Amino acid sequence: MVKIKPRAYPTYSSSWGKESHASSQKTQAEKPAKPSYPLSVDLKTSKDAIFELLHAHTEKKAYTKDKKMGSVTVLKLDDITAYDISEDEETQLWEIEVDRLIQAFKDTETATTLSAGMVAFPEQTTKGAFDELSALADQLLINLHICRVDNGSVMYDLSQQNHNAVEYTNSFKILRDRQKEEDKPTPISNSNSSQAKYCALLDMATAICCRTAVAAFEDKDWQGQIISSLAKYSAKLKVLAMDSNKFIQRSMGMAGRSEQYKAMLKGVGDTLKHMRDDQTAAWNFQAEKEGKKRFAEDAGSGADDDDGIHIGGGGGGGGGAPFMAFSQHIPFSGRPGDGINMRSSGRMRMGMGMDMGMGNRGMGGMGVMGRTGPWNRFFYNDSGLKELEAFTKQSGVDEDTGYFVRMNIANNWTSSALMHILQELKTNFVRDLPSDCFDICSVVYEAGTVACTVPVLIHQDRGAELSGTNNMNLIQYSYIGFWLASQAAMAFDEAHGTKPTPYSSSSTVTFELQSDEPEKMRNPVEVRLHSFSEALHILIPLLCTTPHFTEILKTSITELRGVLCIDVEEHLLPKAPRFTGFVSLKTPKYKSMNTGFDLQSLTGSVLVEKNRHAALALSYTTQVWDQASASQREYQVQDIKARQTQLAKKASDWEFEETAIRVNCGRYVYTVLGVCTVFAVGGLMLGIFLGTFVQDSSIALQGVDPFGFTSYAWIIAAFIMLVAKSVRVVEWPWRDFLLRRVTCRTLSELRAVTGIGEQDLLTYLITTEYENVLVTKGPFNSIFTRRDAQGFSIDCKPEMRTLLASGIIFVKVLVGKEPALVCLDLRAGSTKGRSSIRHSGSMSSDDIFCRYPPNKGDRVQDVVLNQRQRHWDYMRPNWNRILGIYHDWDRKVR
């Protein structure tokens, strides 16, 4: 094929792309090789297979039933020929994008892969730079909505079951509102610098999306669909940037014609319905006026003609003769809905007055045996309207369902992923903060205990909104985003060396990534960024770690597995290690903000500490922990792990009932029995010895019974047994005692029997609640989901650090002018708990919240969790702002 230079494609993108690639090869020759790709994922698909997917629309054509029109509709998503681009130029643009995306995946050095962005964004991380980023992201979003509208129209015309009406309607309304705006934004094509930045930002976003999606699922069909879809979107978004305002009108015009066509089809359908209703009403009136007598005569004649129709009389009345006269002109094979049982002689048996849904409702009271549709469809001849009706229904589309579904899955993931990233890059919608004042952070930490570890992912976005998940699949899908961000930060740190920072108050990135392998453990690293391009290299991968992004990815992969019938066991999880880590990007203005004594950003919370188990340092207050040195914190963490290991070993033998926990205590029982036996046998031997000694000796012990000592020893043994059975539990039946087990009905009894701290026990019980049948009762069981008046008593107050370690994170919000606490409920097995907290939200019955948190000077310093909302809360159950993560972990909760 002859290569044609596109007359409308932004050639500046290709030029700086080639220069950056050449410079990257030079850099690679000077620097030592980077480590291999962390997930060891191979590119299963090939360039030829991707090109075949790009041109699959040339083989999938749909013809309408109306042969006279000779119209042909081709399924072609992301078509750019409607925007002043020829098909040859379109093909060339696709090939350029495919080559770029494949190279982006194969290149293991992050800074080299996205080096084009280093050229386009050399400025510092100032407010002007972030404002310009917002404008670029807004332009990309508008063009992305154009793509959605175009693709939605194609899907609706050819495969309505795959048409996403919500996304299409939303994008259509956004474009319509933008078209009505008087002050439209200036197209970026007016500035070469803006053009380069637009394309560089798009290249970075699509390259990172490509690496994330391809690494998430090692399957050739998935990888080919994703790369081809990203290549199409990238090419079309660059073409639309030439004149976005003009192309909005063009897209709206094409969508408008489609909407008019749909309205015409609906109008024709309504007309057909009214014609049927009018014909039926006219016939019913005529039958009611003239046909009753004739129908009764014919029904009572009992004529037995093999060529006639047998109709029996009924109480509903009606005109049988008009029906018989009309039916002679409609062949049985040509009647719509013909389901009548025909005998070999041609006779149809019909019943009168049968309850077939339409009888006795003004339709003559007639029912037809064997029919499933209304009987009155026979009473007019609509043969003249059949062609128009068939045209309106478009029932002749020849579509390959699997083809539509596969393309729709890849298209939905691409548009949703890009939409998520661009919306986060655009601006801060919900907080009255400058564009350069934010702290974006993602944390993966291990909640629960050693026996039941619950990985938790929490993300704080640009507007300080929080979201989280404990889904293992989603957390593993986020690993590649963590790895890309940390690799970029390491590359920048090495490149900076000892060079001074040109901007003293520049943004900083703090990161740490740990896995089970000891050699990969490292301390948190803080890197000061020198340019805005470096911030983007951290920011975009960081946005790929959000629960929303990973949920989009998981949903698309699951749908594709169902279509392709892929072995679930072989491809169940991505090849990511078990890890903990955090990445934070913080601007100078956010650092200067003063928060309350009990508030912290996610970056400053105890969750990001090394080993991510710092919340279980129950022996220390938050202030002591903050002031502790690294060695002291390490010692505390090791002590916590030792206690958890001991707890896991003991809890493996516990038996859970609805109202109690049975604990094996063989050592304790044997110890008590041993001591009592020593006293009993010792007392008996003492009595025998003293009696023998008195008889043999010349010493006379007048009035002394030697076996009195035996009685005293036995009394002491009984007292020891009584105390041993009563000091730890209220009731201990002899049967349980002899079976070497004890039944604990309260948390304090369980603590006394096992010797484990109450906060550690609470962490274990909260984490494993979904695995057992334990039902709890008060006074401090509000955090549990199964509660009853006859359950296991939680008689010890949990601390907030204990709830944090269980996967419950307290967030302070503003309800009206008063603060309140709302919880992210990320416990194991939690299905109804809140997984995100936005700046505008409402409290529900399933939420864990504290309507009135304690303040300094209050008599009650505990956090009181509300079981239900008070009556005045129903008038204003919404909060309108997030203040931050509640950091006062020393408080008790009840």
mmCIF file of N, CA and C in Angstrom, residues 627-733:
data_model
loop_
_atom_site.group_PDB
_atom_site.id
_atom_site.type_symbol
_atom_site.label_atom_id
_atom_site.label_comp_id
_atom_site.label_asym_id
_atom_site.label_seq_id
_atom_site.Cartn_x
_atom_site.Cartn_y
_atom_site.Cartn_z
ATOM 1 N N GLN A 627 6.741 10.332 67.298
ATOM 2 C CA GLN A 627 8.049 10.782 67.740
ATOM 3 C C GLN A 627 9.081 9.669 67.804
ATOM 4 N N ALA A 628 8.663 8.433 67.566
ATOM 5 C CA ALA A 628 9.586 7.300 67.680
ATOM 6 C C ALA A 628 10.548 7.289 66.499
ATOM 7 N N SER A 629 11.713 6.750 66.740
ATOM 8 C CA SER A 629 12.705 6.611 65.674
ATOM 9 C C SER A 629 12.379 5.408 64.814
ATOM 10 N N ALA A 630 13.117 5.252 63.714
ATOM 11 C CA ALA A 630 12.864 4.144 62.795
ATOM 12 C C ALA A 630 13.114 2.796 63.464
ATOM 13 N N SER A 631 14.175 2.699 64.288
ATOM 14 C CA SER A 631 14.473 1.430 64.962
ATOM 15 C C SER A 631 13.408 1.090 65.989
ATOM 16 N N GLN A 632 12.903 2.101 66.687
ATOM 17 C CA GLN A 632 11.856 1.854 67.665
ATOM 18 C C GLN A 632 10.567 1.386 66.992
ATOM 19 N N ARG A 633 10.242 2.003 65.869
ATOM 20 C CA ARG A 633 9.046 1.573 65.139
ATOM 21 C C ARG A 633 9.212 0.159 64.622
ATOM 22 N N GLU A 634 10.400 -0.167 64.149
ATOM 23 C CA GLU A 634 10.645 -1.512 63.652
ATOM 24 C C GLU A 634 10.490 -2.541 64.774
ATOM 25 N N TYR A 635 10.971 -2.212 65.959
ATOM 26 C CA TYR A 635 10.836 -3.115 67.107
ATOM 27 C C TYR A 635 9.358 -3.311 67.463
ATOM 28 N N GLN A 636 8.603 -2.218 67.439
ATOM 29 C CA GLN A 636 7.178 -2.314 67.749
ATOM 30 C C GLN A 636 6.459 -3.194 66.729
ATOM 31 N N VAL A 637 6.785 -3.022 65.461
ATOM 32 C CA VAL A 637 6.142 -3.812 64.425
ATOM 33 C C VAL A 637 6.463 -5.287 64.580
ATOM 34 N N GLN A 638 7.714 -5.603 64.896
ATOM 35 C CA GLN A 638 8.081 -7.002 65.089
ATOM 36 C C GLN A 638 7.355 -7.602 66.296
ATOM 37 N N ASP A 639 7.196 -6.797 67.350
ATOM 38 C CA ASP A 639 6.445 -7.269 68.510
ATOM 39 C C ASP A 639 4.991 -7.534 68.148
ATOM 40 N N ILE A 640 4.413 -6.684 67.317
ATOM 41 C CA ILE A 640 3.029 -6.870 66.869
ATOM 42 C C ILE A 640 2.901 -8.163 66.068
ATOM 43 N N LYS A 641 3.836 -8.388 65.184
ATOM 44 C CA LYS A 641 3.783 -9.602 64.366
ATOM 45 C C LYS A 641 3.925 -10.859 65.219
ATOM 46 N N ALA A 642 4.749 -10.789 66.250
ATOM 47 C CA ALA A 642 4.896 -11.949 67.136
ATOM 48 C C ALA A 642 3.589 -12.244 67.858
ATOM 49 N N ARG A 643 2.911 -11.189 68.320
ATOM 50 C CA ARG A 643 1.625 -11.403 68.985
ATOM 51 C C ARG A 643 0.587 -11.951 68.015
ATOM 52 N N GLN A 644 0.601 -11.471 66.784
ATOM 53 C CA GLN A 644 -0.343 -11.974 65.804
ATOM 54 C C GLN A 644 -0.084 -13.445 65.478
ATOM 55 N N THR A 645 1.173 -13.813 65.401
ATOM 56 C CA THR A 645 1.504 -15.220 65.146
ATOM 57 C C THR A 645 0.999 -16.109 66.277
ATOM 58 N N GLN A 646 1.173 -15.670 67.505
ATOM 59 C CA GLN A 646 0.670 -16.422 68.645
ATOM 60 C C GLN A 646 -0.855 -16.518 68.611
ATOM 61 N N LEU A 647 -1.514 -15.407 68.251
ATOM 62 C CA LEU A 647 -2.970 -15.410 68.148
ATOM 63 C C LEU A 647 -3.453 -16.373 67.066
ATOM 64 N N ALA A 648 -2.792 -16.374 65.924
ATOM 65 C CA ALA A 648 -3.195 -17.270 64.838
ATOM 66 C C ALA A 648 -3.054 -18.731 65.235
ATOM 67 N N LYS A 649 -2.006 -19.037 65.971
ATOM 68 C CA LYS A 649 -1.782 -20.423 66.403
ATOM 69 C C LYS A 649 -2.857 -20.881 67.371
ATOM 70 N N LYS A 650 -3.242 -20.022 68.306
ATOM 71 C CA LYS A 650 -4.260 -20.393 69.281
ATOM 72 C C LYS A 650 -5.650 -20.421 68.662
ATOM 73 N N ALA A 651 -5.948 -19.471 67.805
ATOM 74 C CA ALA A 651 -7.302 -19.369 67.256
ATOM 75 C C ALA A 651 -7.637 -20.500 66.294
ATOM 76 N N SER A 652 -6.648 -21.192 65.800
ATOM 77 C CA SER A 652 -6.931 -22.286 64.862
ATOM 78 C C SER A 652 -7.701 -23.423 65.514
ATOM 79 N N ASP A 653 -7.679 -23.518 66.854
ATOM 80 C CA ASP A 653 -8.384 -24.593 67.560
ATOM 81 C C ASP A 653 -9.686 -24.134 68.190
ATOM 82 N N TRP A 654 -10.083 -22.908 68.000
ATOM 83 C CA TRP A 654 -11.320 -22.425 68.599
ATOM 84 C C TRP A 654 -12.532 -22.963 67.848
ATOM 85 N N GLU A 655 -13.621 -23.152 68.591
ATOM 86 C CA GLU A 655 -14.894 -23.574 68.021
ATOM 87 C C GLU A 655 -15.919 -22.467 68.257
ATOM 88 N N PHE A 656 -16.489 -21.975 67.146
ATOM 89 C CA PHE A 656 -17.432 -20.857 67.232
ATOM 90 C C PHE A 656 -18.869 -21.385 67.250
ATOM 91 N N GLU A 657 -19.632 -20.886 68.208
ATOM 92 C CA GLU A 657 -21.068 -21.091 68.254
ATOM 93 C C GLU A 657 -21.748 -19.736 68.119
ATOM 94 N N GLU A 658 -23.055 -19.726 68.069
ATOM 95 C CA GLU A 658 -23.753 -18.464 67.900
ATOM 96 C C GLU A 658 -23.588 -17.545 69.101
ATOM 97 N N THR A 659 -23.491 -18.121 70.286
ATOM 98 C CA THR A 659 -23.440 -17.299 71.497
ATOM 99 C C THR A 659 -22.162 -17.474 72.305
ATOM 100 N N ALA A 660 -21.228 -18.302 71.848
ATOM 101 C CA ALA A 660 -20.037 -18.566 72.646
ATOM 102 C C ALA A 660 -18.895 -19.031 71.759
ATOM 103 N N ILE A 661 -17.710 -19.022 72.362
ATOM 104 C CA ILE A 661 -16.500 -19.527 71.708
ATOM 105 C C ILE A 661 -15.871 -20.556 72.631
ATOM 106 N N ARG A 662 -15.668 -21.745 72.123
ATOM 107 C CA ARG A 662 -15.047 -22.801 72.907
ATOM 108 C C ARG A 662 -13.548 -22.852 72.610
ATOM 109 N N VAL A 663 -12.792 -22.847 73.710
ATOM 110 C CA VAL A 663 -11.340 -22.803 73.595
ATOM 111 C C VAL A 663 -10.770 -24.047 74.266
ATOM 112 N N ASN A 664 -9.868 -24.709 73.584
ATOM 113 C CA ASN A 664 -9.173 -25.851 74.190
ATOM 114 C C ASN A 664 -8.152 -25.335 75.203
ATOM 115 N N CYS A 665 -8.201 -25.900 76.395
ATOM 116 C CA CYS A 665 -7.290 -25.469 77.462
ATOM 117 C C CYS A 665 -6.753 -26.685 78.204
ATOM 118 N N GLY A 666 -6.252 -27.653 77.450
ATOM 119 C CA GLY A 666 -5.735 -28.873 78.055
ATOM 120 C C GLY A 666 -4.608 -28.609 79.029
ATOM 121 N N ARG A 667 -3.704 -27.718 78.695
ATOM 122 C CA ARG A 667 -2.570 -27.447 79.583
ATOM 123 C C ARG A 667 -3.046 -26.865 80.911
ATOM 124 N N TYR A 668 -3.998 -25.954 80.832
ATOM 125 C CA TYR A 668 -4.512 -25.342 82.060
ATOM 126 C C TYR A 668 -5.218 -26.381 82.931
ATOM 127 N N VAL A 669 -6.060 -27.224 82.300
ATOM 128 C CA VAL A 669 -6.788 -28.248 83.053
ATOM 129 C C VAL A 669 -5.814 -29.240 83.677
ATOM 130 N N TYR A 670 -4.846 -29.679 82.904
ATOM 131 C CA TYR A 670 -3.861 -30.631 83.441
ATOM 132 C C TYR A 670 -3.068 -30.007 84.598
ATOM 133 N N THR A 671 -2.760 -28.713 84.473
ATOM 134 C CA THR A 671 -2.031 -28.051 85.551
ATOM 135 C C THR A 671 -2.862 -28.005 86.836
ATOM 136 N N VAL A 672 -4.149 -27.644 86.700
ATOM 137 C CA VAL A 672 -5.022 -27.572 87.870
ATOM 138 C C VAL A 672 -5.212 -28.956 88.479
ATOM 139 N N LEU A 673 -5.464 -29.935 87.621
ATOM 140 C CA LEU A 673 -5.642 -31.298 88.131
ATOM 141 C C LEU A 673 -4.356 -31.803 88.783
ATOM 142 N N GLY A 674 -3.231 -31.464 88.214
ATOM 143 C CA GLY A 674 -1.961 -31.893 88.800
ATOM 144 C C GLY A 674 -1.738 -31.308 90.178
ATOM 145 N N VAL A 675 -2.001 -30.010 90.320
ATOM 146 C CA VAL A 675 -1.811 -29.366 91.620
ATOM 147 C C VAL A 675 -2.767 -29.945 92.654
ATOM 148 N N CYS A 676 -4.025 -30.115 92.240
ATOM 149 C CA CYS A 676 -5.007 -30.670 93.178
ATOM 150 C C CYS A 676 -4.664 -32.115 93.541
ATOM 151 N N THR A 677 -4.191 -32.844 92.566
ATOM 152 C CA THR A 677 -3.808 -34.234 92.855
ATOM 153 C C THR A 677 -2.642 -34.297 93.828
ATOM 154 N N VAL A 678 -1.698 -33.393 93.650
ATOM 155 C CA VAL A 678 -0.551 -33.357 94.581
ATOM 156 C C VAL A 678 -1.029 -33.101 95.993
ATOM 157 N N PHE A 679 -1.947 -32.124 96.165
ATOM 158 C CA PHE A 679 -2.451 -31.842 97.506
ATOM 159 C C PHE A 679 -3.246 -33.018 98.061
ATOM 160 N N ALA A 680 -4.079 -33.627 97.210
ATOM 161 C CA ALA A 680 -4.912 -34.722 97.702
ATOM 162 C C ALA A 680 -4.064 -35.938 98.060
ATOM 163 N N VAL A 681 -3.215 -36.358 97.158
ATOM 164 C CA VAL A 681 -2.381 -37.535 97.419
ATOM 165 C C VAL A 681 -1.353 -37.219 98.505
ATOM 166 N N GLY A 682 -0.801 -36.020 98.485
ATOM 167 C CA GLY A 682 0.165 -35.633 99.515
ATOM 168 C C GLY A 682 -0.461 -35.616 100.890
ATOM 169 N N GLY A 683 -1.684 -35.104 100.988
ATOM 170 C CA GLY A 683 -2.369 -35.099 102.273
ATOM 171 C C GLY A 683 -2.648 -36.495 102.785
ATOM 172 N N LEU A 684 -3.052 -37.375 101.858
ATOM 173 C CA LEU A 684 -3.295 -38.760 102.257
ATOM 174 C C LEU A 684 -2.009 -39.434 102.719
ATOM 175 N N MET A 685 -0.954 -39.280 102.007
ATOM 176 C CA MET A 685 0.329 -39.878 102.387
ATOM 177 C C MET A 685 0.835 -39.281 103.703
ATOM 178 N N LEU A 686 0.567 -37.980 103.913
ATOM 179 C CA LEU A 686 0.985 -37.360 105.151
ATOM 180 C C LEU A 686 0.253 -37.970 106.337
ATOM 181 N N GLY A 687 -1.053 -38.228 106.180
ATOM 182 C CA GLY A 687 -1.805 -38.846 107.262
ATOM 183 C C GLY A 687 -1.323 -40.243 107.571
ATOM 184 N N ILE A 688 -1.059 -41.019 106.531
ATOM 185 C CA ILE A 688 -0.559 -42.379 106.751
ATOM 186 C C ILE A 688 0.816 -42.342 107.403
ATOM 187 N N PHE A 689 1.667 -41.466 106.947
ATOM 188 C CA PHE A 689 3.023 -41.377 107.487
ATOM 189 C C PHE A 689 3.002 -40.971 108.954
ATOM 190 N N LEU A 690 2.192 -39.928 109.267
ATOM 191 C CA LEU A 690 2.150 -39.481 110.650
ATOM 192 C C LEU A 690 1.558 -40.546 111.558
ATOM 193 N N GLY A 691 0.557 -41.269 111.080
ATOM 194 C CA GLY A 691 -0.018 -42.337 111.900
ATOM 195 C C GLY A 691 0.988 -43.421 112.173
ATOM 196 N N THR A 692 1.745 -43.831 111.198
ATOM 197 C CA THR A 692 2.776 -44.857 111.380
ATOM 198 C C THR A 692 3.887 -44.343 112.254
ATOM 199 N N PHE A 693 4.272 -43.097 112.094
ATOM 200 C CA PHE A 693 5.361 -42.518 112.871
ATOM 201 C C PHE A 693 4.997 -42.429 114.347
ATOM 202 N N VAL A 694 3.722 -42.116 114.619
ATOM 203 C CA VAL A 694 3.289 -41.989 116.016
ATOM 204 C C VAL A 694 3.301 -43.334 116.723
ATOM 205 N N GLN A 695 2.919 -44.371 116.008
ATOM 206 C CA GLN A 695 2.903 -45.701 116.618
ATOM 207 C C GLN A 695 4.314 -46.217 116.891
ATOM 208 N N ASP A 696 5.227 -45.942 116.013
ATOM 209 C CA ASP A 696 6.598 -46.464 116.145
ATOM 210 C C ASP A 696 7.465 -45.627 117.062
ATOM 211 N N SER A 697 7.095 -44.408 117.265
ATOM 212 C CA SER A 697 7.953 -43.531 118.063
ATOM 213 C C SER A 697 7.488 -43.503 119.504
ATOM 214 N N SER A 698 8.397 -43.066 120.336
ATOM 215 C CA SER A 698 8.093 -42.956 121.762
ATOM 216 C C SER A 698 7.447 -41.632 122.118
ATOM 217 N N ILE A 699 7.321 -40.789 121.086
ATOM 218 C CA ILE A 699 6.727 -39.473 121.323
ATOM 219 C C ILE A 699 5.214 -39.637 121.276
ATOM 220 N N ALA A 700 4.602 -39.247 122.264
ATOM 221 C CA ALA A 700 3.143 -39.397 122.345
ATOM 222 C C ALA A 700 2.478 -38.104 121.877
ATOM 223 N N LEU A 701 1.675 -38.205 120.802
ATOM 224 C CA LEU A 701 0.903 -37.061 120.293
ATOM 225 C C LEU A 701 -0.523 -37.221 120.806
ATOM 226 N N GLN A 702 -0.699 -36.714 122.006
ATOM 227 C CA GLN A 702 -1.983 -36.876 122.652
ATOM 228 C C GLN A 702 -3.054 -36.028 121.938
ATOM 229 N N GLY A 703 -4.171 -36.669 121.570
ATOM 230 C CA GLY A 703 -5.326 -35.959 120.983
ATOM 231 C C GLY A 703 -5.138 -35.461 119.589
ATOM 232 N N VAL A 704 -4.188 -35.969 118.849
ATOM 233 C CA VAL A 704 -3.934 -35.515 117.479
ATOM 234 C C VAL A 704 -4.312 -36.628 116.508
ATOM 235 N N ASP A 705 -5.209 -36.267 115.524
ATOM 236 C CA ASP A 705 -5.582 -37.222 114.485
ATOM 237 C C ASP A 705 -4.661 -37.019 113.285
ATOM 238 N N PRO A 706 -3.860 -37.963 112.929
ATOM 239 C CA PRO A 706 -2.935 -37.764 111.787
ATOM 240 C C PRO A 706 -3.648 -37.464 110.477
ATOM 241 N N PHE A 707 -4.853 -37.979 110.339
ATOM 242 C CA PHE A 707 -5.552 -37.741 109.070
ATOM 243 C C PHE A 707 -6.237 -36.377 109.017
ATOM 244 N N GLY A 708 -6.082 -35.588 110.078
ATOM 245 C CA GLY A 708 -6.567 -34.207 110.008
ATOM 246 C C GLY A 708 -5.799 -33.401 108.980
ATOM 247 N N PHE A 709 -4.503 -33.702 108.887
ATOM 248 C CA PHE A 709 -3.704 -33.041 107.843
ATOM 249 C C PHE A 709 -4.206 -33.404 106.442
ATOM 250 N N THR A 710 -4.651 -34.626 106.291
ATOM 251 C CA THR A 710 -5.211 -35.059 105.003
ATOM 252 C C THR A 710 -6.468 -34.265 104.680
ATOM 253 N N SER A 711 -7.300 -34.046 105.655
ATOM 254 C CA SER A 711 -8.532 -33.272 105.428
ATOM 255 C C SER A 711 -8.190 -31.845 105.023
ATOM 256 N N TYR A 712 -7.229 -31.248 105.725
ATOM 257 C CA TYR A 712 -6.816 -29.903 105.369
ATOM 258 C C TYR A 712 -6.266 -29.848 103.936
ATOM 259 N N ALA A 713 -5.490 -30.812 103.528
ATOM 260 C CA ALA A 713 -4.927 -30.840 102.176
ATOM 261 C C ALA A 713 -6.020 -30.981 101.136
ATOM 262 N N TRP A 714 -6.998 -31.803 101.467
ATOM 263 C CA TRP A 714 -8.093 -31.978 100.512
ATOM 264 C C TRP A 714 -8.934 -30.698 100.394
ATOM 265 N N ILE A 715 -9.114 -30.025 101.516
ATOM 266 C CA ILE A 715 -9.859 -28.749 101.458
ATOM 267 C C ILE A 715 -9.108 -27.737 100.599
ATOM 268 N N ILE A 716 -7.798 -27.674 100.762
ATOM 269 C CA ILE A 716 -6.996 -26.758 99.929
ATOM 270 C C ILE A 716 -7.096 -27.138 98.452
ATOM 271 N N ALA A 717 -7.058 -28.425 98.128
ATOM 272 C CA ALA A 717 -7.187 -28.875 96.746
ATOM 273 C C ALA A 717 -8.545 -28.494 96.176
ATOM 274 N N ALA A 718 -9.599 -28.657 96.973
ATOM 275 C CA ALA A 718 -10.937 -28.277 96.510
ATOM 276 C C ALA A 718 -11.032 -26.775 96.285
ATOM 277 N N PHE A 719 -10.424 -26.003 97.193
ATOM 278 C CA PHE A 719 -10.441 -24.550 97.035
ATOM 279 C C PHE A 719 -9.690 -24.130 95.765
ATOM 280 N N ILE A 720 -8.565 -24.741 95.507
ATOM 281 C CA ILE A 720 -7.809 -24.432 94.282
ATOM 282 C C ILE A 720 -8.636 -24.772 93.053
ATOM 283 N N MET A 721 -9.311 -25.915 93.086
ATOM 284 C CA MET A 721 -10.161 -26.307 91.962
ATOM 285 C C MET A 721 -11.293 -25.301 91.771
ATOM 286 N N LEU A 722 -11.919 -24.860 92.865
ATOM 287 C CA LEU A 722 -13.016 -23.903 92.776
ATOM 288 C C LEU A 722 -12.543 -22.572 92.209
ATOM 289 N N VAL A 723 -11.434 -22.094 92.702
ATOM 290 C CA VAL A 723 -10.912 -20.820 92.214
ATOM 291 C C VAL A 723 -10.491 -20.927 90.743
ATOM 292 N N ALA A 724 -9.841 -22.046 90.408
ATOM 293 C CA ALA A 724 -9.367 -22.225 89.027
ATOM 294 C C ALA A 724 -10.529 -22.290 88.047
ATOM 295 N N LYS A 725 -11.672 -22.831 88.462
ATOM 296 C CA LYS A 725 -12.837 -22.934 87.577
ATOM 297 C C LYS A 725 -13.664 -21.655 87.523
ATOM 298 N N SER A 726 -13.435 -20.747 88.460
ATOM 299 C CA SER A 726 -14.297 -19.568 88.548
ATOM 300 C C SER A 726 -13.581 -18.263 88.249
ATOM 301 N N VAL A 727 -12.280 -18.242 88.322
ATOM 302 C CA VAL A 727 -11.574 -16.977 88.220
ATOM 303 C C VAL A 727 -11.581 -16.425 86.802
ATOM 304 N N ARG A 728 -11.723 -17.272 85.796
ATOM 305 C CA ARG A 728 -11.631 -16.798 84.407
ATOM 306 C C ARG A 728 -12.980 -16.725 83.704
ATOM 307 N N VAL A 729 -13.898 -17.626 84.014
ATOM 308 C CA VAL A 729 -15.207 -17.630 83.375
ATOM 309 C C VAL A 729 -16.278 -17.725 84.446
ATOM 310 N N VAL A 730 -17.478 -17.292 84.081
ATOM 311 C CA VAL A 730 -18.582 -17.321 85.027
ATOM 312 C C VAL A 730 -19.057 -18.752 85.239
ATOM 313 N N GLU A 731 -19.199 -19.489 84.140
ATOM 314 C CA GLU A 731 -19.665 -20.858 84.223
ATOM 315 C C GLU A 731 -18.660 -21.769 83.533
ATOM 316 N N TRP A 732 -18.384 -22.873 84.217
ATOM 317 C CA TRP A 732 -17.510 -23.875 83.611
ATOM 318 C C TRP A 732 -18.030 -25.249 84.033
ATOM 319 N N PRO A 733 -18.920 -25.843 83.242
ATOM 320 C CA PRO A 733 -19.490 -27.149 83.622
ATOM 321 C C PRO A 733 -18.390 -28.208 83.755
#
